[in-house]
Amino acid sequence: MEILMSILAGTLFAAGVYLILQKQLLKIVLGTALLSHGAHLFILTMGKLNRGKPPILLEGVKNYTDPLPQALILTSIVISFGVTSFLLVLAYRTYQSNKTDMMDQLRGTDDE
Amino acid sequence: MSNLVFLPIFIPLFFGALLVFFNKKQKVTVNISFLVVLLSLGVSIFLSYHVFSYGPLILETGDWKAPYGIILVADKLSVIMILAVNVITLTAAIFALSSVTEKMVQHYFYPLFFLLIAGVSGAFLTGDLFNLFVFFEVLLMASYGLIIIGGSKHQFRESVKYILLNLFSSILFVTTVAFLYSVTGTVNMAQLGERVGQVEQQGILTGIGILLFIVFATKGALFPLYFWLPKSYIVPSPIVSGLFGALLTKVGVYSMLRVFTLIFSHKLELTHTFFIWIAAITMIIGVIGALSTSNVKLIIAYNIMPAIGFMLLGIGTFSAESLAGTIYYLVHDMAIKSALFFLAGLLVWHAGTSNLKKMGGYIKTAPFMGWMFFIASLILAGIPPFSGFIGKYLLLRGAMDEEHYIAAGIGLLSSLLILFSVIRIFIGAFWGELKEEPKQAVKTSGLAASAVLIAISILLGVGAEWFYPYVQAAADSLIDPQIYIDYVLKE
């Protein structure tokens, strides 16, 4: 199971990096979203997968799932949702004010 | 008493959230924000006093004991940083009086401002690595908001790059924390330090350390990862540039200082020699950038990089003296960078352009600003007896003692070039005949804020004897991580 999850996370990372290297702004935003999902799966895998076990450490319970990665992912997911929605709005506004969504046209050194 | 640690985060966070409701009332907002800043400064002074007289304070949230729960640690280094942040906040609030327009207030300038302060304070106080990530995100979110207030074409263009790069490094940060968790089984910094020490930092841990270094180097704009910084720091309003220049890159340096003295400090010859080279290259690239442009704000923005290089040199040298130098330089740089950004902003407003070639002779119309710029340039370059000199002296002597002569030489040379690059602004903008009539009178509260910061810098330099013992104590506690570990884990 860990192997499968690792391959999935790796695929997400690869796709995310590929999209980030594109020129179109929307593709880059989607790339960051994929990257963060990859990171979340990766955290889950790193905490050792353990199916059907309680995420609680009680006296007498020998077999339990590590609760910490789940807490970390929860925080991380919330942050990535926030940033992704912000980025989508920002990408739209950048497109509106600069009249382009291609990264190679979004450069320049003109003074204010 | 340990609840005191929470206050530097809580006060700005709570009042920042409260100020969201007053975005249409500028007067109320400004008054409340001054009260908050003063309150926060008072708390941080008391916190520093307490930590330096009775030892570090630890807050275990929810009473979960140290390695398990979320903990906040106020040790000597943290409180020095917190105090510096709050002083910068006070001057920024003074500068904001005349520079923050009603429109900026309506677009939630003050809530974002306080959120930024809360994030920075949190990053300085947190005791576990994942929380460091969370507080990084808090301050970055606030900075994303601040950088686009105003909504001009340039701001959108540059902020896209700023946000994408920071987002990427944040994702890398989480991934690295996950790696570290799977190898060591903890995210608590003290326990990490202990466990990494026990296995004497094997290869995989050094690899993780370098990954973390890449993350912090992106936040701190070190050599190969600095391209986002200069342009994105000059597009927002001067007050935002000043805050960014003073706080954001410094959080990266602080994290490096913490992580590479506490956790990954066992393979010095591998990682820390690498740091020294990166530091030297960063200094050279930074001054080349500063000399290459005639945009006043851009010159100041490029000058961030050699300063970060100096601080990294201290971490790379890794002796008690050089770490003290790094801390001293960190505090000095926070004050002088925001002063210079404020002054450059005032100058650009006064001249109506940021192009140095179109300026000239403003010493006649704005003499105070001119002389303040001159003194600030000297402080930045590290001319004795100002504060830059003390930090640089400690750093370079530390580097010489450890026989890093080339890096120290590059440091000396870059200091000269820094002086040249900033004095060029003074010569170009203030000497000679008046070329164009000034567009706006210089804003008094802006001058006052810069004057306070410059006074602090001078005090840090002239009164080095008063401040040095505290910095030395903080550096001593860094060089021996066992003190921190024992204190947090209570062994």
Coordinates of C-alpha atoms in Angstrom, one line a residue:
Chain A
M1 CA 0.0 0.0 0.0
E2 CA 2.8 2.4 0.9
I3 CA 4.4 1.7 -2.5
L4 CA 1.2 2.6 -4.3
M5 CA 0.7 5.8 -2.4
S6 CA 4.4 6.8 -3.0
I7 CA 3.9 6.3 -6.7
L8 CA 0.7 8.3 -6.7
A9 CA 2.4 11.1 -4.7
G10 CA 5.3 11.1 -7.1
T11 CA 3.0 11.2 -10.1
L12 CA 1.2 14.2 -8.7
F13 CA 4.5 15.9 -8.0
A14 CA 5.7 15.3 -11.5
A15 CA 2.5 16.5 -13.1
G16 CA 2.6 19.6 -10.8
V17 CA 6.1 20.5 -11.7
Y18 CA 5.4 20.0 -15.4
L19 CA 2.4 22.4 -15.1
I20 CA 4.3 24.9 -13.1
L21 CA 6.9 25.2 -15.9
Q22 CA 4.2 26.1 -18.4
K23 CA 3.7 29.7 -19.6
Q24 CA 0.0 30.0 -19.1
L25 CA -1.0 31.4 -15.6
L26 CA -4.0 29.1 -15.1
K27 CA -1.9 26.0 -15.8
I28 CA 0.6 27.2 -13.2
V29 CA -2.1 27.6 -10.6
L30 CA -3.4 24.1 -11.3
G31 CA 0.2 22.9 -11.0
T32 CA 0.5 24.3 -7.5
A33 CA -2.8 22.7 -6.5
L34 CA -1.5 19.3 -7.7
L35 CA 1.8 19.8 -6.0
S36 CA 0.1 20.5 -2.7
H37 CA -2.1 17.4 -3.0
G38 CA 1.1 15.4 -3.7
A39 CA 2.6 16.8 -0.6
H40 CA -0.5 15.9 1.5
L41 CA -0.5 12.3 0.2
F42 CA 3.2 12.2 1.0
I43 CA 2.7 13.2 4.6
L44 CA 0.1 10.5 5.0
T45 CA 2.4 7.9 3.6
M46 CA 5.3 9.0 5.7
G47 CA 3.3 8.4 8.9
K48 CA 2.9 4.7 8.0
L49 CA -0.4 3.5 6.6
N50 CA -2.5 1.4 9.0
R51 CA -6.0 0.5 7.9
G52 CA -9.0 0.2 10.1
K53 CA -7.2 1.1 13.4
P54 CA -8.1 3.9 15.8
P55 CA -6.0 7.1 15.6
I56 CA -5.9 7.2 19.4
L57 CA -3.3 6.1 21.9
L58 CA -5.1 4.4 24.8
E59 CA -3.8 2.1 27.5
G60 CA -4.1 -1.4 26.3
V61 CA -4.5 -0.5 22.6
K62 CA -1.5 -2.0 20.9
N63 CA -2.3 -1.3 17.3
Y64 CA -3.1 2.2 16.4
T65 CA -2.8 4.7 13.6
D66 CA -0.4 7.6 14.1
P67 CA -2.7 10.7 14.5
L68 CA -0.1 13.3 13.9
P69 CA 0.2 13.1 10.1
Q70 CA -3.6 13.4 9.9
A71 CA -3.5 16.6 12.0
L72 CA -0.7 17.9 9.9
I73 CA -2.5 17.2 6.6
L74 CA -5.7 18.9 7.9
T75 CA -3.8 22.1 8.6
S76 CA -1.9 21.9 5.3
I77 CA -5.1 21.2 3.3
V78 CA -6.8 24.3 4.7
I79 CA -3.8 26.4 3.9
S80 CA -3.5 25.1 0.4
F81 CA -7.3 25.7 -0.3
G82 CA -6.9 29.2 0.8
V83 CA -3.8 29.9 -1.2
T84 CA -5.3 28.3 -4.3
S85 CA -8.5 30.3 -4.3
F86 CA -6.4 33.4 -3.7
L87 CA -4.2 32.6 -6.6
L88 CA -7.1 32.0 -8.9
V89 CA -8.5 35.4 -8.1
L90 CA -5.1 37.0 -8.5
A91 CA -4.5 35.3 -11.8
Y92 CA -7.8 36.6 -13.1
R93 CA -7.0 40.2 -11.9
T94 CA -3.5 40.0 -13.4
Y95 CA -5.1 38.9 -16.7
Q96 CA -7.5 41.8 -16.5
S97 CA -5.0 44.5 -15.8
N98 CA -2.1 43.3 -17.8
K99 CA -4.2 42.0 -20.8
T100 CA -2.3 38.8 -20.9
D101 CA -2.0 35.5 -19.0
M102 CA 1.3 34.4 -20.5
M103 CA 4.2 34.5 -18.1
D104 CA 6.8 35.5 -20.7
Q105 CA 4.8 38.7 -21.4
L106 CA 4.4 39.4 -17.7
R107 CA 7.9 40.8 -17.4
G108 CA 9.5 44.1 -17.8
T109 CA 11.6 46.8 -16.1
D110 CA 9.6 49.9 -16.8
D111 CA 9.7 52.5 -14.1
E112 CA 6.6 53.6 -12.3
Chain B
M1 CA 3.6 33.4 33.8
S2 CA 4.2 31.2 30.7
N3 CA 1.0 32.5 29.1
L4 CA 3.0 35.7 28.5
V5 CA 4.6 33.9 25.6
F6 CA 1.3 33.8 23.8
L7 CA 0.6 37.6 24.0
P8 CA 3.0 38.8 21.2
I9 CA 1.1 36.6 18.8
F10 CA -2.4 37.0 20.3
I11 CA -2.5 40.8 20.6
P12 CA -1.9 41.6 16.9
L13 CA -4.0 38.7 15.7
F14 CA -7.0 39.6 17.9
F15 CA -6.9 43.3 17.1
G16 CA -6.1 42.7 13.5
A17 CA -9.3 40.6 13.3
L18 CA -11.2 43.3 15.2
L19 CA -10.0 46.1 12.8
V20 CA -11.7 44.3 9.9
F21 CA -14.9 45.9 11.1
F22 CA -13.6 49.4 11.0
N23 CA -12.3 49.6 7.5
K24 CA -14.5 52.5 6.6
K25 CA -13.4 54.6 9.6
Q26 CA -9.8 55.7 9.2
K27 CA -9.5 57.7 12.4
V28 CA -10.8 54.9 14.6
T29 CA -8.5 52.4 12.9
V30 CA -5.4 54.5 13.3
N31 CA -6.1 55.2 17.0
I32 CA -6.7 51.6 17.8
S33 CA -3.7 50.5 15.8
F34 CA -1.5 52.8 17.8
L35 CA -2.8 51.5 21.1
V36 CA -2.2 47.9 19.9
V37 CA 1.3 48.6 18.8
L38 CA 2.2 50.3 22.1
L39 CA 0.5 47.5 24.1
S40 CA 2.4 44.9 22.1
L41 CA 5.7 46.7 22.6
G42 CA 5.1 46.9 26.3
V43 CA 4.4 43.2 26.5
S44 CA 7.5 42.4 24.5
I45 CA 9.7 44.6 26.7
F46 CA 8.3 42.8 29.8
L47 CA 8.8 39.4 28.1
S48 CA 12.5 40.2 27.3
Y49 CA 13.1 41.5 30.8
H50 CA 11.5 38.3 32.2
V51 CA 13.5 35.9 30.0
F52 CA 16.8 37.6 30.6
S53 CA 16.4 37.7 34.3
Y54 CA 14.6 34.4 35.0
G55 CA 15.4 32.1 32.1
P56 CA 13.4 30.9 29.1
L57 CA 9.6 30.7 29.2
I58 CA 7.7 27.8 27.7
L59 CA 4.0 27.5 26.9
E60 CA 2.6 24.1 26.5
T61 CA -0.7 24.7 24.8
G62 CA -3.6 22.6 26.2
D63 CA -1.2 21.2 28.8
W64 CA 0.2 18.6 26.4
K65 CA 3.7 17.9 27.7
A66 CA 6.7 19.0 25.6
P67 CA 7.4 16.5 22.8
Y68 CA 3.7 15.8 22.0
G69 CA 1.7 19.0 22.0
I70 CA 2.2 22.4 20.3
I71 CA 4.7 24.4 22.3
L72 CA 5.8 28.0 22.2
V73 CA 9.3 28.8 23.4
A74 CA 10.6 32.2 24.3
D75 CA 14.4 31.9 24.7
K76 CA 16.9 34.7 24.5
L77 CA 17.2 34.7 20.8
S78 CA 13.4 34.7 20.3
V79 CA 12.8 37.6 22.7
I80 CA 15.5 39.7 21.0
M81 CA 13.8 39.2 17.7
I82 CA 10.3 39.8 19.2
L83 CA 11.5 43.1 20.7
A84 CA 13.1 44.2 17.3
V85 CA 9.9 43.3 15.5
N86 CA 7.8 45.4 17.9
V87 CA 10.1 48.4 17.6
I88 CA 9.9 48.2 13.8
T89 CA 6.1 47.9 14.1
L90 CA 5.9 51.1 16.1
T91 CA 8.0 53.0 13.6
A92 CA 5.9 51.5 10.7
A93 CA 2.8 52.7 12.5
I94 CA 4.2 56.2 12.7
F95 CA 5.1 56.1 9.0
A96 CA 1.6 54.8 8.2
L97 CA 0.1 58.1 9.6
S98 CA 0.8 60.0 6.4
S99 CA 1.5 57.3 3.9
V100 CA -1.6 55.1 4.3
T101 CA -4.4 56.5 2.2
E102 CA -8.1 56.2 3.0
K103 CA -8.3 53.7 0.1
M104 CA -5.6 51.5 1.6
V105 CA -7.5 51.5 4.9
Q106 CA -10.7 50.5 3.2
H107 CA -8.8 47.7 1.5
Y108 CA -7.9 46.3 5.0
F109 CA -4.3 47.6 5.3
Y110 CA -4.3 47.5 9.0
P111 CA -5.8 44.0 9.5
L112 CA -3.2 42.6 7.1
F113 CA -0.5 44.6 8.8
F114 CA -1.3 43.1 12.2
L115 CA -1.7 39.6 10.7
L116 CA 1.8 40.0 9.3
I117 CA 3.2 40.9 12.7
A118 CA 1.3 38.0 14.3
G119 CA 2.8 35.6 11.8
V120 CA 6.3 36.9 12.2
S121 CA 6.1 36.8 16.0
G122 CA 4.7 33.3 15.8
A123 CA 7.6 32.1 13.6
F124 CA 10.0 33.5 16.2
L125 CA 8.3 31.9 19.1
T126 CA 7.3 28.5 17.9
G127 CA 9.0 25.4 19.2
D128 CA 8.1 22.9 16.5
L129 CA 8.9 22.7 12.9
F130 CA 5.4 22.2 11.6
N131 CA 4.2 25.2 13.4
L132 CA 7.0 27.1 11.9
F133 CA 5.5 26.2 8.5
V134 CA 2.0 27.3 9.7
F135 CA 3.3 30.7 10.9
F136 CA 5.2 31.1 7.7
E137 CA 1.9 30.7 5.9
V138 CA 0.2 33.1 8.1
L139 CA 2.8 35.8 7.4
L140 CA 2.9 35.0 3.8
M141 CA -0.9 35.2 3.4
A142 CA -0.7 38.7 5.0
S143 CA 2.1 39.6 2.7
Y144 CA 0.2 38.4 -0.4
G145 CA -2.6 40.8 0.6
L146 CA -0.2 43.7 1.4
I147 CA 1.7 43.4 -1.8
I148 CA -1.3 44.0 -4.1
I149 CA -3.0 46.8 -2.1
G150 CA -3.2 49.5 -4.6
G151 CA -3.9 47.2 -7.5
S152 CA -1.6 48.6 -10.2
K153 CA -0.5 46.7 -13.2
H154 CA 3.1 46.3 -11.9
Q155 CA 1.9 45.0 -8.6
F156 CA -0.1 42.2 -10.1
R157 CA 2.7 41.3 -12.5
E158 CA 5.3 41.1 -9.8
S159 CA 3.1 39.6 -7.0
V160 CA 2.3 36.6 -9.2
K161 CA 5.9 35.6 -9.2
Y162 CA 6.4 36.4 -5.5
I163 CA 3.4 34.3 -4.6
L164 CA 4.2 31.4 -6.9
L165 CA 7.7 31.1 -5.6
N166 CA 6.8 31.4 -2.0
L167 CA 4.0 28.8 -2.5
F168 CA 6.4 26.4 -4.1
S169 CA 8.9 26.7 -1.3
S170 CA 6.1 26.2 1.3
I171 CA 5.1 23.0 -0.4
L172 CA 8.7 21.9 -0.3
F173 CA 8.8 22.8 3.4
V174 CA 5.8 20.5 4.2
T175 CA 7.4 17.7 2.2
T176 CA 10.6 18.1 4.1
V177 CA 8.8 18.1 7.4
A178 CA 7.2 14.9 6.4
F179 CA 10.5 13.4 5.5
L180 CA 12.0 14.4 8.8
Y181 CA 8.9 13.0 10.6
S182 CA 9.3 9.6 9.0
V183 CA 13.0 9.5 9.8
T184 CA 13.0 10.8 13.4
G185 CA 9.3 10.3 14.4
T186 CA 8.9 13.9 15.8
V187 CA 8.4 17.5 14.7
N188 CA 9.3 19.1 18.0
M189 CA 12.6 21.0 17.5
A190 CA 14.1 20.1 20.8
Q191 CA 13.4 16.4 20.4
L192 CA 14.6 16.6 16.8
G193 CA 17.9 18.1 18.0
E194 CA 18.2 15.3 20.5
R195 CA 17.5 12.5 18.1
V196 CA 19.6 13.8 15.3
G197 CA 22.4 14.2 17.8
Q198 CA 22.0 10.6 18.9
V199 CA 22.5 9.1 15.5
E200 CA 25.2 11.7 14.8
Q201 CA 23.4 13.1 11.7
Q202 CA 23.6 10.4 9.2
G203 CA 23.6 11.0 5.4
I204 CA 19.8 11.1 5.0
L205 CA 19.5 13.7 7.7
T206 CA 22.1 15.9 6.1
G207 CA 20.1 15.6 2.9
I208 CA 16.9 16.7 4.7
G209 CA 18.9 19.5 6.2
I210 CA 20.0 20.7 2.8
L211 CA 16.3 20.5 1.6
L212 CA 15.3 22.7 4.6
F213 CA 18.2 25.1 3.7
I214 CA 16.7 25.4 0.2
V215 CA 13.4 26.3 1.7
F216 CA 14.8 29.0 4.0
A217 CA 17.2 30.2 1.3
T218 CA 14.2 30.9 -0.9
K219 CA 12.5 32.9 1.9
G220 CA 15.7 34.7 2.6
A221 CA 16.7 35.3 -1.0
L222 CA 20.1 33.6 -1.1
F223 CA 22.2 33.2 -4.2
P224 CA 20.5 31.0 -6.7
L225 CA 17.0 31.6 -5.3
Y226 CA 16.8 35.4 -5.1
F227 CA 15.3 36.4 -8.5
W228 CA 11.8 37.0 -7.1
L229 CA 12.9 39.5 -4.5
P230 CA 14.1 42.8 -5.9
K231 CA 11.2 43.6 -8.2
S232 CA 8.5 42.4 -5.9
Y233 CA 9.8 44.4 -3.0
I234 CA 9.6 47.7 -5.0
V235 CA 6.1 47.6 -6.4
P236 CA 4.0 48.0 -3.2
S237 CA 3.6 51.2 -1.2
P238 CA 6.9 52.2 0.6
I239 CA 5.5 51.2 4.0
V240 CA 4.9 47.7 2.8
S241 CA 8.4 47.6 1.2
G242 CA 9.9 48.7 4.5
L243 CA 8.0 46.0 6.5
F244 CA 9.0 43.3 4.0
G245 CA 12.6 44.4 3.9
A246 CA 12.8 44.4 7.6
L247 CA 10.8 41.3 8.5
L248 CA 10.2 38.7 5.8
T249 CA 13.8 37.8 4.7
K250 CA 14.8 38.0 8.4
V251 CA 12.3 35.2 9.3
G252 CA 14.2 33.0 6.8
V253 CA 17.5 33.8 8.4
Y254 CA 16.1 33.3 11.9
S255 CA 14.8 29.8 10.9
M256 CA 18.2 28.9 9.5
L257 CA 19.9 30.2 12.6
R258 CA 17.5 28.0 14.7
V259 CA 17.5 24.9 12.6
F260 CA 21.2 24.8 11.8
T261 CA 22.4 25.4 15.4
L262 CA 19.9 23.2 17.1
I263 CA 19.1 20.3 14.8
F264 CA 21.6 19.9 12.0
S265 CA 24.8 21.0 13.7
H266 CA 26.7 17.8 13.7
K267 CA 28.2 17.7 10.2
L268 CA 29.8 21.1 10.1
E269 CA 32.4 20.5 7.5
L270 CA 29.8 19.4 5.0
T271 CA 26.9 21.8 5.4
H272 CA 28.4 24.9 7.0
T273 CA 31.4 25.2 4.5
F274 CA 28.8 25.1 1.8
F275 CA 27.0 28.0 3.6
I276 CA 30.1 30.1 3.6
W277 CA 30.4 29.8 -0.2
I278 CA 26.8 30.6 -0.7
A279 CA 27.1 33.6 1.6
A280 CA 30.1 34.9 -0.4
I281 CA 28.4 34.5 -3.8
T282 CA 25.2 36.1 -2.4
M283 CA 27.1 39.2 -1.3
I284 CA 28.8 39.6 -4.8
I285 CA 25.5 39.1 -6.7
G286 CA 23.7 41.5 -4.4
V287 CA 26.1 44.4 -4.8
I288 CA 26.3 43.8 -8.6
G289 CA 22.6 44.1 -8.7
A290 CA 22.6 47.2 -6.6
L291 CA 25.2 48.8 -8.9
S292 CA 23.5 47.8 -12.1
T293 CA 20.4 49.9 -11.7
S294 CA 19.5 53.6 -11.4
N295 CA 16.1 52.9 -9.8
V296 CA 16.3 54.2 -6.3
K297 CA 14.0 51.6 -4.7
L298 CA 15.7 48.8 -6.6
I299 CA 19.1 49.8 -5.3
I300 CA 17.8 49.5 -1.7
A301 CA 16.0 46.2 -2.5
Y302 CA 19.2 44.6 -4.0
N303 CA 21.1 45.7 -0.8
I304 CA 19.0 43.2 1.2
M305 CA 21.0 40.4 -0.4
P306 CA 24.6 41.2 0.8
A307 CA 23.1 41.6 4.3
I308 CA 21.6 38.2 4.2
G309 CA 25.0 36.9 2.9
F310 CA 26.7 38.4 6.0
M311 CA 24.3 36.7 8.3
L312 CA 24.8 33.4 6.6
L313 CA 28.5 33.8 6.9
G314 CA 28.1 34.0 10.6
I315 CA 26.0 30.8 10.7
G316 CA 28.6 29.1 8.4
T317 CA 31.5 30.1 10.6
F318 CA 29.6 28.7 13.6
S319 CA 31.5 30.1 16.6
A320 CA 30.0 31.9 19.6
E321 CA 31.5 35.2 18.3
S322 CA 30.2 34.9 14.8
L323 CA 26.7 33.8 15.9
A324 CA 26.6 36.9 18.2
G325 CA 27.7 38.8 15.1
T326 CA 24.8 37.3 13.1
I327 CA 22.2 38.2 15.8
Y328 CA 23.6 41.8 16.1
Y329 CA 23.6 42.2 12.3
L330 CA 20.1 40.8 12.1
V331 CA 18.7 43.4 14.5
H332 CA 20.7 46.2 12.9
D333 CA 19.6 45.2 9.5
M334 CA 15.9 45.2 10.5
A335 CA 16.2 48.8 11.6
I336 CA 18.3 50.2 8.8
K337 CA 16.5 48.4 6.0
S338 CA 13.1 49.7 6.9
A339 CA 14.6 53.2 7.4
L340 CA 16.2 53.1 4.0
F341 CA 13.0 51.8 2.3
F342 CA 11.0 54.5 4.1
L343 CA 13.5 57.2 3.0
A344 CA 13.6 55.9 -0.6
G345 CA 9.8 56.0 -0.6
L346 CA 9.7 59.6 0.6
L347 CA 12.4 60.5 -1.9
V348 CA 10.3 59.0 -4.8
W349 CA 7.2 60.8 -3.6
H350 CA 9.2 64.0 -3.4
A351 CA 10.7 63.6 -6.8
G352 CA 7.8 62.1 -8.6
T353 CA 10.0 59.5 -10.2
S354 CA 12.2 56.6 -9.1
N355 CA 14.8 57.1 -11.8
L356 CA 18.0 58.5 -10.3
K357 CA 19.0 60.2 -13.5
K358 CA 16.0 62.5 -13.4
M359 CA 16.7 63.7 -9.8
G360 CA 19.1 66.3 -8.5
G361 CA 19.6 69.0 -6.0
Y362 CA 16.9 68.0 -3.5
I363 CA 19.2 69.0 -0.6
K364 CA 17.8 72.5 -1.1
T365 CA 14.1 71.4 -0.9
A366 CA 14.5 68.6 1.6
P367 CA 17.7 69.0 3.7
F368 CA 16.6 66.8 6.6
M369 CA 15.8 63.9 4.3
G370 CA 19.1 64.3 2.5
W371 CA 21.3 64.2 5.6
M372 CA 19.3 61.3 7.0
F373 CA 19.8 59.4 3.8
F374 CA 23.5 60.1 4.1
I375 CA 23.8 58.8 7.7
A376 CA 21.6 55.8 6.8
S377 CA 24.0 55.0 3.9
L378 CA 27.0 55.1 6.3
I379 CA 25.2 52.9 8.8
L380 CA 24.3 50.4 6.1
A381 CA 27.8 50.1 4.8
G382 CA 29.2 49.6 8.4
I383 CA 31.2 52.7 8.9
P384 CA 32.3 53.0 12.6
P385 CA 30.9 53.9 15.1
F386 CA 27.5 52.9 13.7
S387 CA 25.7 49.6 14.3
G388 CA 26.6 48.0 11.0
F389 CA 30.2 48.1 12.0
I390 CA 29.8 46.2 15.2
G391 CA 28.0 43.3 13.5
K392 CA 30.4 43.2 10.6
Y393 CA 33.4 43.4 12.9
L394 CA 32.2 40.4 14.9
L395 CA 31.3 38.4 11.8
L396 CA 34.6 39.1 10.0
R397 CA 36.7 38.5 13.0
G398 CA 34.8 35.2 13.6
A399 CA 35.4 34.2 10.0
M400 CA 39.1 35.2 10.1
D401 CA 39.6 33.2 13.3
E402 CA 38.2 30.1 11.5
E403 CA 40.5 30.9 8.6
H404 CA 37.8 31.7 6.0
Y405 CA 39.9 34.5 4.6
I406 CA 38.4 34.6 1.1
A407 CA 34.9 34.9 2.3
A408 CA 36.0 37.6 4.8
G409 CA 37.8 39.4 2.0
I410 CA 34.7 39.3 -0.2
G411 CA 32.7 40.6 2.8
L412 CA 35.0 43.6 3.1
L413 CA 35.0 44.3 -0.6
S414 CA 31.2 44.1 -0.8
S415 CA 30.9 46.5 2.1
L416 CA 32.8 49.1 0.1
L417 CA 30.6 48.5 -2.9
I418 CA 27.5 48.7 -0.8
L419 CA 28.6 52.1 0.4
F420 CA 29.3 53.1 -3.2
S421 CA 25.9 52.0 -4.4
V422 CA 24.0 53.8 -1.7
I423 CA 26.1 57.0 -1.7
R424 CA 25.3 57.1 -5.4
I425 CA 21.7 57.8 -4.5
F426 CA 22.8 60.6 -2.2
I427 CA 25.1 62.2 -4.8
G428 CA 22.6 61.7 -7.6
A429 CA 19.5 62.9 -5.8
F430 CA 20.7 65.5 -3.5
W431 CA 23.8 67.1 -5.0
G432 CA 24.0 69.5 -7.8
E433 CA 21.4 71.9 -9.4
L434 CA 17.7 71.4 -8.8
K435 CA 16.6 69.6 -12.0
E436 CA 12.9 69.4 -11.6
E437 CA 10.6 71.0 -9.0
P438 CA 9.6 68.5 -6.3
K439 CA 6.2 67.1 -6.8
Q440 CA 5.2 66.7 -3.1
A441 CA 6.5 68.1 0.2
V442 CA 8.2 65.5 2.4
K443 CA 5.8 64.0 4.8
T444 CA 6.7 64.8 8.4
S445 CA 5.6 61.6 10.0
G446 CA 7.6 59.6 7.4
L447 CA 10.7 61.6 8.4
A448 CA 10.0 61.1 12.1
A449 CA 9.7 57.3 11.6
S450 CA 13.0 57.1 9.7
A451 CA 14.6 59.4 12.3
V452 CA 13.6 57.0 15.1
L453 CA 15.0 54.0 13.2
I454 CA 18.3 55.8 12.5
A455 CA 18.5 56.9 16.1
I456 CA 18.1 53.2 17.2
S457 CA 20.8 52.2 14.7
I458 CA 23.2 54.8 16.1
L459 CA 22.3 53.8 19.6
L460 CA 23.0 50.1 18.7
G461 CA 26.4 51.2 17.4
V462 CA 27.5 53.7 20.0
G463 CA 26.1 51.8 22.9
A464 CA 27.3 48.4 21.8
E465 CA 28.7 47.8 25.2
W466 CA 25.1 47.9 26.7
F467 CA 23.6 45.6 24.1
Y468 CA 26.5 43.2 23.4
P469 CA 26.2 41.2 26.7
Y470 CA 22.6 40.3 25.8
V471 CA 23.4 39.3 22.2
Q472 CA 26.4 37.3 23.5
A473 CA 24.2 35.5 26.0
A474 CA 21.8 34.6 23.2
A475 CA 24.7 33.3 21.0
D476 CA 26.1 31.3 23.8
S477 CA 22.8 29.5 24.3
L478 CA 22.8 28.8 20.5
I479 CA 26.2 27.3 20.4
D480 CA 25.3 24.7 23.0
P481 CA 21.9 23.2 21.9
Q482 CA 21.8 20.9 24.9
I483 CA 20.6 23.9 27.1
Y484 CA 17.6 24.4 24.8
I485 CA 16.9 20.7 24.6
D486 CA 17.1 20.2 28.3
Y487 CA 14.9 23.2 29.0
V488 CA 12.1 22.2 26.6
L489 CA 12.1 18.5 27.4
K490 CA 12.7 19.1 31.2
E491 CA 15.3 16.4 31.7

